[in-house]
mmCIF file of C-alpha atoms in Angstrom:
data_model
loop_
_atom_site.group_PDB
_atom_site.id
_atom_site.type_symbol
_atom_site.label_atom_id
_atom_site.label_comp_id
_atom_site.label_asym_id
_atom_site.label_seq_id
_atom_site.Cartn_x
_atom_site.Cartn_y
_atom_site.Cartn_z
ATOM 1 C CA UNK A 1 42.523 -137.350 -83.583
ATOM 2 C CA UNK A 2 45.240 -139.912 -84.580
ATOM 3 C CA UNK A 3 49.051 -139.855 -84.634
ATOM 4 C CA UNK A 4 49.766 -140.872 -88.251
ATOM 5 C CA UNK A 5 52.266 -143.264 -88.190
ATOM 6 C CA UNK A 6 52.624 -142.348 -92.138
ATOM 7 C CA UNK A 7 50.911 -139.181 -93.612
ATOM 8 C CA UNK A 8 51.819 -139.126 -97.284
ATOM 9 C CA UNK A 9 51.520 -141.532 -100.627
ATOM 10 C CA UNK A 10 52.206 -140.425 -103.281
ATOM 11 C CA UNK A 11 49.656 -140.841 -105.840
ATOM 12 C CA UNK A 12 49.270 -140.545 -107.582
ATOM 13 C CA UNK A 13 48.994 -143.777 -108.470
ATOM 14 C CA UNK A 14 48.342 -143.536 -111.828
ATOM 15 C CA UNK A 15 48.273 -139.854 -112.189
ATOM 16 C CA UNK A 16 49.229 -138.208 -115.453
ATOM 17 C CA UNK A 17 49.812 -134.472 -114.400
ATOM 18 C CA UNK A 18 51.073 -132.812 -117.587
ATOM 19 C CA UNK A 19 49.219 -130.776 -120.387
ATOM 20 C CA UNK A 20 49.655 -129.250 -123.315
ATOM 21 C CA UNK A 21 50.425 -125.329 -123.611
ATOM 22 C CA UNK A 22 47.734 -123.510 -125.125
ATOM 23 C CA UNK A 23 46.480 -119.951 -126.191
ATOM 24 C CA UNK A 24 44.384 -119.205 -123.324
ATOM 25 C CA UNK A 25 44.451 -115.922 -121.479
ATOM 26 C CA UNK A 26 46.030 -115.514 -118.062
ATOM 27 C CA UNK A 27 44.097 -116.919 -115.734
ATOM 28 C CA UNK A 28 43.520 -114.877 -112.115
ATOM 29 C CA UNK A 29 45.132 -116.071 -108.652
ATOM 30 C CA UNK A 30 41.302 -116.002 -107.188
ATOM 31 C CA UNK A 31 41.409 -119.262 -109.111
ATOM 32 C CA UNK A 32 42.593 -120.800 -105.510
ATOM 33 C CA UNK A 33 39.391 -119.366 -104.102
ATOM 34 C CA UNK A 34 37.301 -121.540 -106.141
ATOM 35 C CA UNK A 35 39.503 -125.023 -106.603
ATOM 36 C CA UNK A 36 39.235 -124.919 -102.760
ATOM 37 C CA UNK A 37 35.689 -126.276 -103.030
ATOM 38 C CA UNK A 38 37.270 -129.122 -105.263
ATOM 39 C CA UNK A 39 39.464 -130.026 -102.666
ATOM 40 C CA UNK A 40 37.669 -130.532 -100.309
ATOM 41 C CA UNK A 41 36.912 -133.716 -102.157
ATOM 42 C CA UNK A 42 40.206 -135.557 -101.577
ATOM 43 C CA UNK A 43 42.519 -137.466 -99.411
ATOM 44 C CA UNK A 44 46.060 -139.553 -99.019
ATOM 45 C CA UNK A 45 46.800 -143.290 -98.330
ATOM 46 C CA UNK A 46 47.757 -143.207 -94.784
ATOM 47 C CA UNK A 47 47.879 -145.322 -91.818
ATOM 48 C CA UNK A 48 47.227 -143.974 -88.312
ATOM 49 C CA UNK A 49 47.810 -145.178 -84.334
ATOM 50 C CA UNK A 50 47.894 -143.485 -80.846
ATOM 51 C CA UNK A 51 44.808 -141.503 -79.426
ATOM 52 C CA UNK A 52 45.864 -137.993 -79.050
ATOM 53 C CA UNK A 53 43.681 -134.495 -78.095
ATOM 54 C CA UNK A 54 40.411 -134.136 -80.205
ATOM 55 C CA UNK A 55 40.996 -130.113 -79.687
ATOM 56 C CA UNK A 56 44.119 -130.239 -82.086
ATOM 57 C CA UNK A 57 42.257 -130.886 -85.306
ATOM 58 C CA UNK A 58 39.559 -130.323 -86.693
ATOM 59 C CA UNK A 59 37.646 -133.544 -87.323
ATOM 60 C CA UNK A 60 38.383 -137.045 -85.306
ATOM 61 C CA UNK A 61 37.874 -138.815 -88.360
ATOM 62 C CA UNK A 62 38.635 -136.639 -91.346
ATOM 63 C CA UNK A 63 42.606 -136.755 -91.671
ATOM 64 C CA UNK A 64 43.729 -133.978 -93.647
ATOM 65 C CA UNK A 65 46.656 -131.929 -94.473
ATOM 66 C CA UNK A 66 48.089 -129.678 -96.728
ATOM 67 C CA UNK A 67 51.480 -129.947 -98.383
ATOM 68 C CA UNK A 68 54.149 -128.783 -100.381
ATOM 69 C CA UNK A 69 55.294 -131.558 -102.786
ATOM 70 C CA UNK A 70 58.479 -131.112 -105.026
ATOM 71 C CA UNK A 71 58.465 -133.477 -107.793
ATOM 72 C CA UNK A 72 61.764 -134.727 -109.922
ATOM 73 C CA UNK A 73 61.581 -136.429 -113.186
ATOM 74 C CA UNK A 74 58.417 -137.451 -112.639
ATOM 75 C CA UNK A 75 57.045 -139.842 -116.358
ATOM 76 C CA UNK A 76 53.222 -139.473 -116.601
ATOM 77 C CA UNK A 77 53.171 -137.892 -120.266
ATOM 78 C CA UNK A 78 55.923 -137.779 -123.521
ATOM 79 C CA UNK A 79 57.879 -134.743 -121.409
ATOM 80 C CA UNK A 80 59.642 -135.721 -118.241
ATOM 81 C CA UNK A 81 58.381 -133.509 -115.630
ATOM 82 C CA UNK A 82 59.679 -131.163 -112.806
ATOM 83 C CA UNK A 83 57.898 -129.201 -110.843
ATOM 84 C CA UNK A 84 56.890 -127.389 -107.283
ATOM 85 C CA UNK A 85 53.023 -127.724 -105.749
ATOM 86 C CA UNK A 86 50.210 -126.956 -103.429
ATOM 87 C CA UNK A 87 48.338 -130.136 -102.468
ATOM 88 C CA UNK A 88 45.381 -130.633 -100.296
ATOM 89 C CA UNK A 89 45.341 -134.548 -99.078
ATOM 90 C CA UNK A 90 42.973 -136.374 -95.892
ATOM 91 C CA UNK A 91 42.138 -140.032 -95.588
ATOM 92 C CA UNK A 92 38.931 -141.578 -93.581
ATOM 93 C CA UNK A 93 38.282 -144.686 -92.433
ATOM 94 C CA UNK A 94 34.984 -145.216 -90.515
ATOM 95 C CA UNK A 95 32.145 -147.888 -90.337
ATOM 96 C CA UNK A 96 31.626 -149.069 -94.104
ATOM 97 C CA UNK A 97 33.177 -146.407 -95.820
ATOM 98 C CA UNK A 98 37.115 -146.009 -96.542
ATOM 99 C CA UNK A 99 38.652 -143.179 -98.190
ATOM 100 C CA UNK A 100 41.641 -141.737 -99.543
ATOM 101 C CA UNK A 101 42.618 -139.202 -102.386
ATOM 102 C CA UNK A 102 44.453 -135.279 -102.955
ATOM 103 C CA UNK A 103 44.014 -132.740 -104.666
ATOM 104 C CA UNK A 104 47.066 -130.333 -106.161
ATOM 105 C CA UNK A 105 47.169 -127.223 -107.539
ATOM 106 C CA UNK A 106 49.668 -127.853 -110.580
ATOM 107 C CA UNK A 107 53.450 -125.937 -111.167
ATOM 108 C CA UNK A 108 51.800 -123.555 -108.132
ATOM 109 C CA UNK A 109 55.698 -122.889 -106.907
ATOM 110 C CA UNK A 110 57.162 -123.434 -110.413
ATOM 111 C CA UNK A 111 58.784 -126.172 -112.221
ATOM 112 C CA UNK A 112 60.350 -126.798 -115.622
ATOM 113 C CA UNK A 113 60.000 -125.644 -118.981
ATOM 114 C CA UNK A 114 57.326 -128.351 -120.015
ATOM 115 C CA UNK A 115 55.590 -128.356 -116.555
ATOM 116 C CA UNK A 116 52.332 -126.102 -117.241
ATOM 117 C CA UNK A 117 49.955 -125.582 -114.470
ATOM 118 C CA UNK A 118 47.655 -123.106 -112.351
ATOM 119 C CA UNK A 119 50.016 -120.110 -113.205
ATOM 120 C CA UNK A 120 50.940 -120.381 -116.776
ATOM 121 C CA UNK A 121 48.153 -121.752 -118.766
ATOM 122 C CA UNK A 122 48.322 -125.725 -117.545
ATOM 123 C CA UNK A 123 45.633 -127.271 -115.367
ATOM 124 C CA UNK A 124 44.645 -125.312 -112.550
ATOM 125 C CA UNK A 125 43.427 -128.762 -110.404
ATOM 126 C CA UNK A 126 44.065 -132.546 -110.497
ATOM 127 C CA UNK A 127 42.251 -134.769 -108.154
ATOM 128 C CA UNK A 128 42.791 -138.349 -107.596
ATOM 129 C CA UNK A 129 40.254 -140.092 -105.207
ATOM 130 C CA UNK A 130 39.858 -143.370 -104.104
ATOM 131 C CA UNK A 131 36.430 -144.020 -102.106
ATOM 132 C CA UNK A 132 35.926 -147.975 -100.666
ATOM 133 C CA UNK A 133 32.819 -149.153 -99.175
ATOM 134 C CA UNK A 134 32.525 -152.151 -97.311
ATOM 135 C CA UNK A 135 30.610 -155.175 -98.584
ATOM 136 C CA UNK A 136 30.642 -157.126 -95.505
ATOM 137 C CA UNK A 137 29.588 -153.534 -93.316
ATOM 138 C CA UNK A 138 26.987 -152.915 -95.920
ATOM 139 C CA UNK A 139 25.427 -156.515 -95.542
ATOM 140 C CA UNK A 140 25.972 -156.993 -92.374
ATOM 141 C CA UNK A 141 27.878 -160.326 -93.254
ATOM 142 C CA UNK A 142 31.221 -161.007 -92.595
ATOM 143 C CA UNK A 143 32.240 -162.235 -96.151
ATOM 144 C CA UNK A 144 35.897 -163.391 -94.638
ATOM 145 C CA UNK A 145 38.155 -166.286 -95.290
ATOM 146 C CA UNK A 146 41.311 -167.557 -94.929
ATOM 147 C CA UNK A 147 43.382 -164.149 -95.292
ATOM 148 C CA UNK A 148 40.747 -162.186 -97.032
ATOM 149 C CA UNK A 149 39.807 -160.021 -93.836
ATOM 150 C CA UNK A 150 37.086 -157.488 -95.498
ATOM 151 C CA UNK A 151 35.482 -156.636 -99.170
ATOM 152 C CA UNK A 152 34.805 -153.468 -100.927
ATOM 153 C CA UNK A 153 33.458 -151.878 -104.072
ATOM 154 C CA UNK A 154 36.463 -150.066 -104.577
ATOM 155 C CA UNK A 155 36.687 -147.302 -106.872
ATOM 156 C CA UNK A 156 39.663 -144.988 -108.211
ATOM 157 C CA UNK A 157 38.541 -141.612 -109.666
ATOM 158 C CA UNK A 158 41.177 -139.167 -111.504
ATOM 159 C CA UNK A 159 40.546 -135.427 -112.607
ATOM 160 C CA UNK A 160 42.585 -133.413 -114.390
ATOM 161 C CA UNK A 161 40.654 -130.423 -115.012
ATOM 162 C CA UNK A 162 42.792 -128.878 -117.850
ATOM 163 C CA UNK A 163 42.336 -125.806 -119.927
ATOM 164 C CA UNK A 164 41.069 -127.465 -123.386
ATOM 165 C CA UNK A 165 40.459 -131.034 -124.699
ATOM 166 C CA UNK A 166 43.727 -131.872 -124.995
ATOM 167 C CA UNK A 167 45.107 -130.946 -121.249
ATOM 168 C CA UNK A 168 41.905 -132.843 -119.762
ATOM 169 C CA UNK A 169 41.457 -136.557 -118.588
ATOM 170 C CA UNK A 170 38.429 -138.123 -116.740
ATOM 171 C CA UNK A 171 38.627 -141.801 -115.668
ATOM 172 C CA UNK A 172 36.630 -144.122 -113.519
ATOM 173 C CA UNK A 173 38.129 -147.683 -112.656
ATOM 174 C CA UNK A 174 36.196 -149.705 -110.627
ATOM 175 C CA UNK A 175 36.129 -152.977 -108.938
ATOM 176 C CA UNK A 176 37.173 -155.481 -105.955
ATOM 177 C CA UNK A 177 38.982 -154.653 -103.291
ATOM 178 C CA UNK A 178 39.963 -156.600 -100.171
ATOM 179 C CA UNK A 179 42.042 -155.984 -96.797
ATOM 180 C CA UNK A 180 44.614 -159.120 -96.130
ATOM 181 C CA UNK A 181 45.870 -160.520 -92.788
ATOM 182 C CA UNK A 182 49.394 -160.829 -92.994
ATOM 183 C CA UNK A 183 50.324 -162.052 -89.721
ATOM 184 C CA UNK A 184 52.667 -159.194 -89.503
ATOM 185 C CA UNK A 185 53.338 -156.092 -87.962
ATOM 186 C CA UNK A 186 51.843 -154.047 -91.969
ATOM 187 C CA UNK A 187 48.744 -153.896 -93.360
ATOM 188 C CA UNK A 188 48.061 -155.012 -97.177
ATOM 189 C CA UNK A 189 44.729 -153.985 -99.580
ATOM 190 C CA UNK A 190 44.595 -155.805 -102.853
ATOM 191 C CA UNK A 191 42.257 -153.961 -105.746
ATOM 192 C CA UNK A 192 41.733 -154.871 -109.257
ATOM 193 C CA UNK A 193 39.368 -152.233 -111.652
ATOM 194 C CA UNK A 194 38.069 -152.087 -114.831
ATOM 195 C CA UNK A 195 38.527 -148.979 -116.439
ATOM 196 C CA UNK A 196 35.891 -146.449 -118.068
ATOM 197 C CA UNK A 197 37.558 -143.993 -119.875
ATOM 198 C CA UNK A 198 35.965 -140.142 -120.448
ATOM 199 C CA UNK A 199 38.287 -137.797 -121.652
ATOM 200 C CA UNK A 200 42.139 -138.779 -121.944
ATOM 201 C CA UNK A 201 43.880 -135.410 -123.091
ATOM 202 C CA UNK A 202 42.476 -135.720 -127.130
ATOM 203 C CA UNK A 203 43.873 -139.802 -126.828
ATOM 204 C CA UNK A 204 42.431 -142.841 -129.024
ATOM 205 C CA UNK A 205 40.977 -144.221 -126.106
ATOM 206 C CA UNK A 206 38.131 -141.978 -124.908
ATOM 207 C CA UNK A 207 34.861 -141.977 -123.953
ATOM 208 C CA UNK A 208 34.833 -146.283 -123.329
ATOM 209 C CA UNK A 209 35.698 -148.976 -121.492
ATOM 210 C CA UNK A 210 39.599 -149.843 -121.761
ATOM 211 C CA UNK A 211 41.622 -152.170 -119.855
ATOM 212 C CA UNK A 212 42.064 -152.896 -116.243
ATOM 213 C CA UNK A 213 44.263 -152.170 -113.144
ATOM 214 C CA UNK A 214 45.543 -154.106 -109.981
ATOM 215 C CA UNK A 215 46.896 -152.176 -107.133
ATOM 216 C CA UNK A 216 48.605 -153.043 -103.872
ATOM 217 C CA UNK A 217 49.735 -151.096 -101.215
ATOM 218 C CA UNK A 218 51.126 -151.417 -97.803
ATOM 219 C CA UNK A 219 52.305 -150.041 -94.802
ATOM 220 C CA UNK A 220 54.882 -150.806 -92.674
ATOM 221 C CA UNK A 221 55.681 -148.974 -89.266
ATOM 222 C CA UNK A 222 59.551 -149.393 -89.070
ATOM 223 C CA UNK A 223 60.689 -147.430 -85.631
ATOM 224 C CA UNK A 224 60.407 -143.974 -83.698
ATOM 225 C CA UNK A 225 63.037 -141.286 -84.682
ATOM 226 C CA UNK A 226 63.769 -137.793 -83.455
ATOM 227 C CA UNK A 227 60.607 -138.407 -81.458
ATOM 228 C CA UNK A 228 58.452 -139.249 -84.339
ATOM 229 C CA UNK A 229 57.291 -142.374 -85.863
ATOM 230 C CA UNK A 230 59.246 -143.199 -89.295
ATOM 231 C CA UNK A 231 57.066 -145.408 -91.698
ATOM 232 C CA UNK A 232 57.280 -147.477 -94.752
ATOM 233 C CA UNK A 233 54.901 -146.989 -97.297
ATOM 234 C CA UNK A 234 54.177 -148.649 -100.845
ATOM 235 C CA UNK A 235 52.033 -148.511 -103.565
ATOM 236 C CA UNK A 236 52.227 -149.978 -106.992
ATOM 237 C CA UNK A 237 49.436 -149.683 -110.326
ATOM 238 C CA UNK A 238 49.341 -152.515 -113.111
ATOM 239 C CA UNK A 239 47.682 -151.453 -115.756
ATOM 240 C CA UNK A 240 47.373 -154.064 -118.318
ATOM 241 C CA UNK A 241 44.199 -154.981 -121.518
ATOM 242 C CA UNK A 242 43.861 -151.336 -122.713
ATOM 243 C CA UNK A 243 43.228 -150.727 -126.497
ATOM 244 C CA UNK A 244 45.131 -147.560 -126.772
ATOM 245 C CA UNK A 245 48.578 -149.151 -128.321
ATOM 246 C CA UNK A 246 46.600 -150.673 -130.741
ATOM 247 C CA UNK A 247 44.751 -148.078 -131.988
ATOM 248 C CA UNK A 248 47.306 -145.304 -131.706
ATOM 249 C CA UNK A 249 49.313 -144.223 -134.418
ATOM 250 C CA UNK A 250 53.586 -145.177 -134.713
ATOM 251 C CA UNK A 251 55.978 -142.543 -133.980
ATOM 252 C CA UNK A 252 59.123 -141.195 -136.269
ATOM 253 C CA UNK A 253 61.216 -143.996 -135.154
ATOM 254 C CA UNK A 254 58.863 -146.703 -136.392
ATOM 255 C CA UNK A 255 58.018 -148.074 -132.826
ATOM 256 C CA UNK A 256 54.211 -147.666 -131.309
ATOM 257 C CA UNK A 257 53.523 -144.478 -129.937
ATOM 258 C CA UNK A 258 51.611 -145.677 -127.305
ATOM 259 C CA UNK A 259 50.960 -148.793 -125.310
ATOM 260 C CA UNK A 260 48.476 -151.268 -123.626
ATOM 261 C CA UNK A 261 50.136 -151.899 -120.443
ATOM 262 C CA UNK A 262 51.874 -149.598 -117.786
ATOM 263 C CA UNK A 263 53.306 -149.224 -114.364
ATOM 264 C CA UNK A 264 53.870 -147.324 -111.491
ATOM 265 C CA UNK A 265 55.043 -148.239 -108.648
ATOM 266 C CA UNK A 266 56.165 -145.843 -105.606
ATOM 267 C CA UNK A 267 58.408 -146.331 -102.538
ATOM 268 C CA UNK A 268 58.030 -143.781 -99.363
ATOM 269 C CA UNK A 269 59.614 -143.009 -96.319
ATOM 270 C CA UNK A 270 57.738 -141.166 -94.166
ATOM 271 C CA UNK A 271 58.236 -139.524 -90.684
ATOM 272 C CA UNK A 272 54.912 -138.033 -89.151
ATOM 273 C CA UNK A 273 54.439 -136.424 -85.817
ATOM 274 C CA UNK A 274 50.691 -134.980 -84.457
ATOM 275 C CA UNK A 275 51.222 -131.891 -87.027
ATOM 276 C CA UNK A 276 54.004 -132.126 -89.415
ATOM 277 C CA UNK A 277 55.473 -135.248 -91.750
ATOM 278 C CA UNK A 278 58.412 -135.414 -94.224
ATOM 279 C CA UNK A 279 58.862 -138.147 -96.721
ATOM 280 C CA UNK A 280 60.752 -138.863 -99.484
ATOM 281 C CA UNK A 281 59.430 -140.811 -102.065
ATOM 282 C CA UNK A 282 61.080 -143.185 -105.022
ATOM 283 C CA UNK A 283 58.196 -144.170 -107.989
ATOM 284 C CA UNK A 284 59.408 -146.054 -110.858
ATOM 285 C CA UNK A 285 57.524 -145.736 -114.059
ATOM 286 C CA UNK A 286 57.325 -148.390 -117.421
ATOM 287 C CA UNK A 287 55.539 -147.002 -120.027
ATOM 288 C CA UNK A 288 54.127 -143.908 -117.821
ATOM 289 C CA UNK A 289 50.621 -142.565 -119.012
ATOM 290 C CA UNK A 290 50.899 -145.419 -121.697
ATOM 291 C CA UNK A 291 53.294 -144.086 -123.888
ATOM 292 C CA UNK A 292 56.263 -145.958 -125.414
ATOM 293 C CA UNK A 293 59.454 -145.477 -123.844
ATOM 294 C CA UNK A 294 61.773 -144.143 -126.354
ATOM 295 C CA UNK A 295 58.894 -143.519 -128.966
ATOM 296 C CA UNK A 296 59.856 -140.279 -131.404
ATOM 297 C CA UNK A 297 57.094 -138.129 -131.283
ATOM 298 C CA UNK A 298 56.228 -136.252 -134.004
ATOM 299 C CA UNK A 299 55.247 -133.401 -131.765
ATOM 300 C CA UNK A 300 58.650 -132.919 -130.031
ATOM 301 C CA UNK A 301 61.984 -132.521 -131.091
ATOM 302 C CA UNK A 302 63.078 -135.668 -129.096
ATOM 303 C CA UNK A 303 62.847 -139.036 -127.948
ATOM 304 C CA UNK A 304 60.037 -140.286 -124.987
ATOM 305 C CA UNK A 305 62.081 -141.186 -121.592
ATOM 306 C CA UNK A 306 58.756 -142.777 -120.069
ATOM 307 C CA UNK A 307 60.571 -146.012 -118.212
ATOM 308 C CA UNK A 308 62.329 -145.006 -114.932
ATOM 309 C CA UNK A 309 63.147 -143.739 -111.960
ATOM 310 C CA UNK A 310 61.449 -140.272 -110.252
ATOM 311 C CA UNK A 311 60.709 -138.985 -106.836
ATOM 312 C CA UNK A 312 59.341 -136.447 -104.601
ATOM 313 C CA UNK A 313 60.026 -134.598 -101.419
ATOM 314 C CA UNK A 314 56.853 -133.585 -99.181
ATOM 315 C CA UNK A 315 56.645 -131.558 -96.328
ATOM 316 C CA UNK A 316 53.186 -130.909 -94.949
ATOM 317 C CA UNK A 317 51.088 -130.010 -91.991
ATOM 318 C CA UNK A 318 47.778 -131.902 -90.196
ATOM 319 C CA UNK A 319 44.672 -129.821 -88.903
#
C-alpha cells in the first residue's frame, strides 16, 4: 500500500448537495446498510508515494478511506449550506484505468436549517465518480507530445439520489482528458466534457445535452510535518454553453434566475500519514449549481448568496 502524500479533494467538483424538504415518512437508520453497496462505487483525487506494508490495508491498489467532512457555507443550490457527514472516498490508478470519486451520506451528523439529508427527509446518498481510461494503454500507442504525457476518455458521473423529482440530479459529462509534464516537482490533468443531463432536481435543463466543463487539478507535495507529509491540492470546474439561463424563468428582482456558466474552484491543504489525514479546504463558488447570485427567488423569503467563499474540514482514516 502507498503513503498518500494527499488523501482528500474535495469534490465535489461540481457537486450540488442540497434538496428540497418534502412529505415523506421517516426513513430507517438500516438505510446505511444498503447505501453501503453504493459506496463501494467511489473514490477521492489523491496522489500517493513511499512503499509501505501490504498487511496494513486492504487492497495494494484500491485507496480508500472513510471520513468525517464538516462543511461551511458551502453554494451548490439557492440556500447556503452547513452541514456535518459520513463519506466513503478511494482512488485507483493501475494499467489503463484511473479512478477517483466519494460517496457521502448527507446532514448524517447534522447541519443547518436548510441542510436536509439521510436523517430528516433529504437525500440519503450522493456520489460523484470520475473513471479515466487510457487511450494510449488501450491502443498500445503512446499518443504523447510535447507536454501531453498520456490520453483518456475521461468521464465525470454525479448522483444525488434524492427523495422525489425535485431533490434528484443525474449527470454524465464526458470527454478528453490528458496528464501534463510540468517539469516540476506536481502533477497536472487537464479534462474538458460535454454534458448529458438526466434529472437536475425538477430544472429546465433535463433529460439533454447542455453545455460543457473544463477541469484542472493538481498536486503539489510541499514538505514533511509532525512526521507526516503536508500536501497541496487543487481543483477547479468551468462550466460554460449550458441552456439553462436561457430557458429558466426571472426571479422577483427582475434578474435571471439561473445561469449558463459556473464555477468552482477548491484549495486544500492536506496532511496524510499511512492511516489518518486532515485537511482543510477553501472552494470558491460563482454562480454555484447555476443559479444567479443575488437572484430573488420566488420560493424563499430572501436573496441567492451563490458567489463566494466556503470550506471544509476533513478528518479521515485509510484501510
Amino acid at each position: 500500500m502507498r503513503r498518500r502524500f494527499i488523501r482528500v479533494a474535495r469534490k465535489h467538483y461540481s457537486t450540488q448537495k442540497w434538496g428540497f424538504p418534502e412529505n415523506s415518512g421517516s426513513i430507517m437508520k438500516k438505510i446505511v446498510l444498503a447505501a453501503g453497496a453504493a459506496l463501494a462505487l467511489s473514490t477521492s483525487f489523491t496522489a500517493g508515494a513511499a512503499e509501505t506494508s501490504n498487511s496494513e490495508f486492504v487492497s495494494d491498489w484500491w485507496h480508500q478511506s472513510v471520513n468525517v467532512v464538516g462543511s461551511y457555507h458551502t453554494r451548490f443550490g439557492p440556500f447556503i449550506r452547513n452541514d456535518t457527514y459520513l463519506e466513503y472516498e478511494a482512488f485507483a490508478k493501475k494499467d489503463w484505468f484511473d479512478f477517483y470519486g466519494y460517496a457521502d451520506a448527507p446532514v448524517f451528523f447534522g447541519g443547518n436549517t436548510d441542510a436536509k439529508g439521510i436523517w430528516n427527509h433529504g437525500s440519503p446518498l450522493f456520489v460523484e465518480i470520475e473513471p479515466r481510461f487510457s487511450i494510449d494503454k488501450l491502443t498500445g500507442t503512446s499518443l504523447a507530445f510535447g507536454p501531453f504525457k498520456e490520453w483518456y476518455f475521461a468521464n465525470n458521473y454525479i448522483y444525488d439520489m434524492g427523495r422525489n423529482a425535485s431533490g434528484r440530479q443525474s449527470t454524465w459529462y464526458m470527454g478528453l482528458g490528458t496528464d501534463i509534464d510540468t517539469g516540476l516537482p506536481m502533477s497536472l490533468s487537464l479534462n474538458v466534457y460535454a454534458k448529458y443531463q438526466w434529472q437536475n432536481y425538477g430544472a429546465e435543463n433535463q433529460n439533454e445535452w447542455d453545455g460543457y466543463r473544463f477541469k484542472v487539478k493538481y498536486f503539489v507535495p510541499i514538505t514533511q510535518l509532525w512526521g507526516g507529509n503536508l500536501s497541496y491540492i487543487g481543483f477547479t470546474n468551468f462550466d460554460w454553453g449550458s441552456d439553462l439561463g436561457d430557458k429558466g424563468g426571472y426571479a422577483l428582482n427582475g434578474v435571471k434566475a439561473r445561469t449558463n456558466d459556473s464555477i468552482a474552484s477548491s484549495h486544500i491543504l492536506a496532511l496524510n500519514y499511512d492511516h489518518w489525514h486532515y485537511s482543510v479546504v477553501a472552494r470558491y463558488w460563482h454562480n454555484g449549481g447555476q443559479w444567479n447570485d443575488d437572484a430573488q427567488l420566488r420560493f424563499t423569503n430572501y436573496n441567492t448568496r451563490t458567489t463566494g467563499w466556503g470550506g471544509y474540514l476533513v478528518v479521515g482514516y485509510n484501510f
